[in-house]
């Protein structure tokens, strides 16, 4: 088990655009494992993106506690979205803050898994929200940029 240090919202790294992964090396596999350890640490998160641990690569993982369990996305690309949902979000890189964010109700996304195999996933509700939140991190976008009412509130519970 290896925890990585979290990059927080005031660090310029969290605002960078991430580069695609060219080759899935042992270093990338270790990164995926460490990201999961970091996300699950004290049960804090339901998703984490590589830039949140200081690696500017297009990788994120999610586990919203549904039947999918842990899902790893390398070089993800959102193919389709539809509908709309508004709910509160949080983020491991933005501790103690929450706000309401509008997201698609449905997303279709393709990515590579850790074996370099392409997969397509259709997600709804919380999983769709989480995927959009994490995918935004790869372009330096934070959920607080998208507050529906422009307000940021104090949070005390689940973060992703
Ligand atoms: Zn986040």
Short mmCIF file of C-alpha atoms and ligand atoms in Angstrom, two decimals:
data_model
loop_
_atom_site.label_atom_id
_atom_site.label_comp_id
_atom_site.label_asym_id
_atom_site.label_seq_id
_atom_site.Cartn_x
_atom_site.Cartn_y
_atom_site.Cartn_z
CA UNK A 1 0.00 0.00 0.00
CA UNK A 2 1.35 3.38 -0.98
CA UNK A 3 -0.33 6.68 -0.47
CA UNK A 4 0.51 9.63 -2.67
CA UNK A 5 0.39 13.24 -1.57
CA UNK A 6 -2.67 15.11 -2.74
CA UNK A 7 -2.29 18.20 -4.89
CA UNK A 8 -4.64 20.84 -3.52
CA UNK A 9 -6.62 23.56 -5.25
CA UNK A 10 -4.07 26.33 -4.63
CA UNK A 11 -1.29 24.37 -6.37
CA UNK A 12 -0.83 25.42 -10.04
CA UNK A 13 -0.37 21.72 -10.98
CA UNK A 14 -4.09 21.07 -10.46
CA UNK A 15 -4.87 23.55 -13.28
CA UNK A 16 -2.67 21.93 -15.93
CA UNK A 17 -3.90 19.97 -18.95
CA UNK A 18 -2.78 16.35 -18.79
CA UNK A 19 -1.02 14.46 -21.59
CA UNK A 20 -2.20 11.10 -22.92
CA UNK A 21 -0.46 7.92 -21.80
CA UNK A 22 1.75 6.61 -24.66
CA UNK A 23 2.56 3.25 -23.13
CA UNK A 24 1.23 1.40 -20.09
CA UNK A 25 4.47 0.77 -18.24
CA UNK A 26 4.98 -0.74 -14.76
CA UNK A 27 5.22 2.85 -13.56
CA UNK A 28 1.66 3.52 -14.80
CA UNK A 29 0.41 0.31 -13.12
CA UNK A 30 2.02 1.43 -9.85
CA UNK A 31 0.41 4.83 -10.27
CA UNK A 32 -3.04 3.19 -10.69
CA UNK A 33 -2.49 1.08 -7.56
CA UNK A 34 -1.31 4.06 -5.54
CA UNK A 35 -4.24 6.16 -6.76
CA UNK A 36 -6.65 3.48 -5.49
CA UNK A 37 -4.86 3.33 -2.12
CA UNK A 38 -5.02 7.10 -1.88
CA UNK A 39 -8.70 7.24 -2.89
CA UNK A 40 -9.76 4.52 -0.44
CA UNK A 41 -7.66 5.88 2.41
CA UNK A 42 -10.10 6.40 5.29
CA UNK A 43 -12.90 5.89 2.80
CA UNK A 44 -12.64 9.47 1.68
CA UNK A 45 -13.13 9.40 -2.05
CA UNK A 46 -15.22 7.89 -4.84
CA UNK A 47 -12.85 9.04 -7.57
CA UNK A 48 -9.38 10.44 -8.12
CA UNK A 49 -7.49 11.70 -11.15
CA UNK A 50 -3.73 11.46 -11.79
CA UNK A 51 -3.14 15.24 -11.56
CA UNK A 52 -4.51 15.09 -8.00
CA UNK A 53 -1.41 13.09 -7.10
CA UNK A 54 0.85 15.31 -9.21
CA UNK A 55 1.05 13.19 -12.37
CA UNK A 56 -0.09 15.09 -15.47
CA UNK A 57 -1.37 12.10 -17.40
CA UNK A 58 -4.87 11.33 -18.69
CA UNK A 59 -5.80 8.75 -16.07
CA UNK A 60 -8.55 8.59 -13.45
CA UNK A 61 -10.26 5.94 -11.36
CA UNK A 62 -13.70 5.78 -9.76
CA UNK A 63 -15.56 3.54 -7.34
CA UNK A 64 -19.00 4.83 -6.44
CA UNK A 65 -19.82 1.68 -4.45
CA UNK A 66 -22.03 0.12 -7.13
CA UNK A 67 -21.75 -3.22 -8.96
CA UNK A 68 -18.92 -1.91 -11.16
CA UNK A 69 -16.55 -1.59 -8.21
CA UNK A 70 -13.24 0.05 -9.10
CA UNK A 71 -12.99 1.25 -12.71
CA UNK A 72 -9.72 2.52 -14.16
CA UNK A 73 -9.70 4.89 -17.16
CA UNK A 74 -6.59 5.54 -19.22
CA UNK A 75 -6.84 8.12 -22.06
CA UNK A 76 -10.61 8.45 -21.55
CA UNK A 77 -12.82 10.09 -24.13
CA UNK A 78 -16.44 11.01 -23.50
CA UNK A 79 -18.38 9.93 -26.60
CA UNK A 80 -21.88 11.00 -25.72
CA UNK A 81 -23.84 12.71 -22.95
CA UNK A 82 -27.51 13.36 -22.36
CA UNK A 83 -29.88 14.69 -19.75
CA UNK A 84 -29.01 16.74 -16.73
CA UNK A 85 -28.70 16.33 -12.97
CA UNK A 86 -27.82 18.82 -10.26
CA UNK A 87 -26.29 17.70 -6.97
CA UNK A 88 -23.61 18.57 -4.43
CA UNK A 89 -20.01 17.59 -5.11
CA UNK A 90 -16.76 17.52 -3.21
CA UNK A 91 -13.15 16.80 -4.09
CA UNK A 92 -10.09 15.42 -2.33
CA UNK A 93 -8.15 18.38 -3.75
CA UNK A 94 -10.68 20.90 -2.46
CA UNK A 95 -11.12 19.78 1.15
CA UNK A 96 -13.93 21.22 3.21
CA UNK A 97 -15.83 22.71 0.29
CA UNK A 98 -18.93 21.71 -1.62
CA UNK A 99 -21.29 23.21 -4.16
CA UNK A 100 -24.09 22.19 -6.48
CA UNK A 101 -22.94 21.22 -9.97
CA UNK A 102 -24.94 20.40 -13.10
CA UNK A 103 -23.80 17.26 -14.90
CA UNK A 104 -25.21 15.02 -17.62
CA UNK A 105 -27.53 12.28 -16.36
CA UNK A 106 -25.94 9.84 -18.82
CA UNK A 107 -22.46 9.51 -20.26
CA UNK A 108 -20.92 7.10 -22.69
CA UNK A 109 -17.15 6.95 -22.38
CA UNK A 110 -14.34 4.97 -23.91
CA UNK A 111 -10.93 4.39 -22.39
CA UNK A 112 -8.14 1.86 -22.05
CA UNK A 113 -7.89 -0.47 -19.09
CA UNK A 114 -4.58 -1.36 -17.43
CA UNK A 115 -4.03 -4.13 -20.00
CA UNK A 116 -4.24 -1.59 -22.80
CA UNK A 117 -7.63 -2.90 -23.96
CA UNK A 118 -10.23 -0.40 -25.08
CA UNK A 119 -13.62 -0.51 -23.38
CA UNK A 120 -16.82 1.49 -23.65
CA UNK A 121 -18.91 2.20 -20.56
CA UNK A 122 -22.36 3.69 -20.25
CA UNK A 123 -23.04 5.36 -16.90
CA UNK A 124 -25.93 7.16 -15.25
CA UNK A 125 -26.64 9.11 -12.08
CA UNK A 126 -23.78 9.15 -9.53
CA UNK A 127 -21.37 7.19 -11.73
CA UNK A 128 -21.96 9.61 -14.63
CA UNK A 129 -21.43 12.55 -12.27
CA UNK A 130 -18.23 11.08 -10.88
CA UNK A 131 -16.83 10.30 -14.36
CA UNK A 132 -17.50 13.87 -15.52
CA UNK A 133 -15.91 15.32 -12.37
CA UNK A 134 -12.76 13.21 -12.79
CA UNK A 135 -12.55 13.77 -16.54
CA UNK A 136 -12.62 17.53 -15.89
CA UNK A 137 -9.50 17.16 -13.72
CA UNK A 138 -7.57 16.04 -16.83
CA UNK A 139 -8.16 19.50 -18.29
CA UNK A 140 -7.45 21.41 -15.10
CA UNK A 141 -11.13 22.03 -14.34
CA UNK A 142 -12.40 21.84 -10.75
CA UNK A 143 -16.03 21.35 -9.67
CA UNK A 144 -15.97 24.70 -7.87
CA UNK A 145 -15.61 26.35 -11.31
CA UNK A 146 -19.07 25.02 -12.15
CA UNK A 147 -21.18 25.98 -9.13
CA UNK A 148 -24.74 26.38 -10.45
CA UNK A 149 -25.47 29.34 -8.17
CA UNK A 150 -21.89 30.64 -8.05
CA UNK A 151 -21.64 29.81 -4.34
CA UNK A 152 -19.21 27.50 -2.54
CA UNK A 153 -20.28 26.02 0.79
CA UNK A 154 -18.49 24.46 3.75
CA UNK A 155 -18.55 20.66 3.56
CA UNK A 156 -17.91 17.95 6.11
CA UNK A 157 -18.53 14.57 4.43
CA UNK A 158 -17.99 12.59 1.22
CA UNK A 159 -15.44 13.87 -1.23
CA UNK A 160 -14.44 12.69 -4.66
ZN1 LIG B 1 -11.99 16.06 -7.73
#
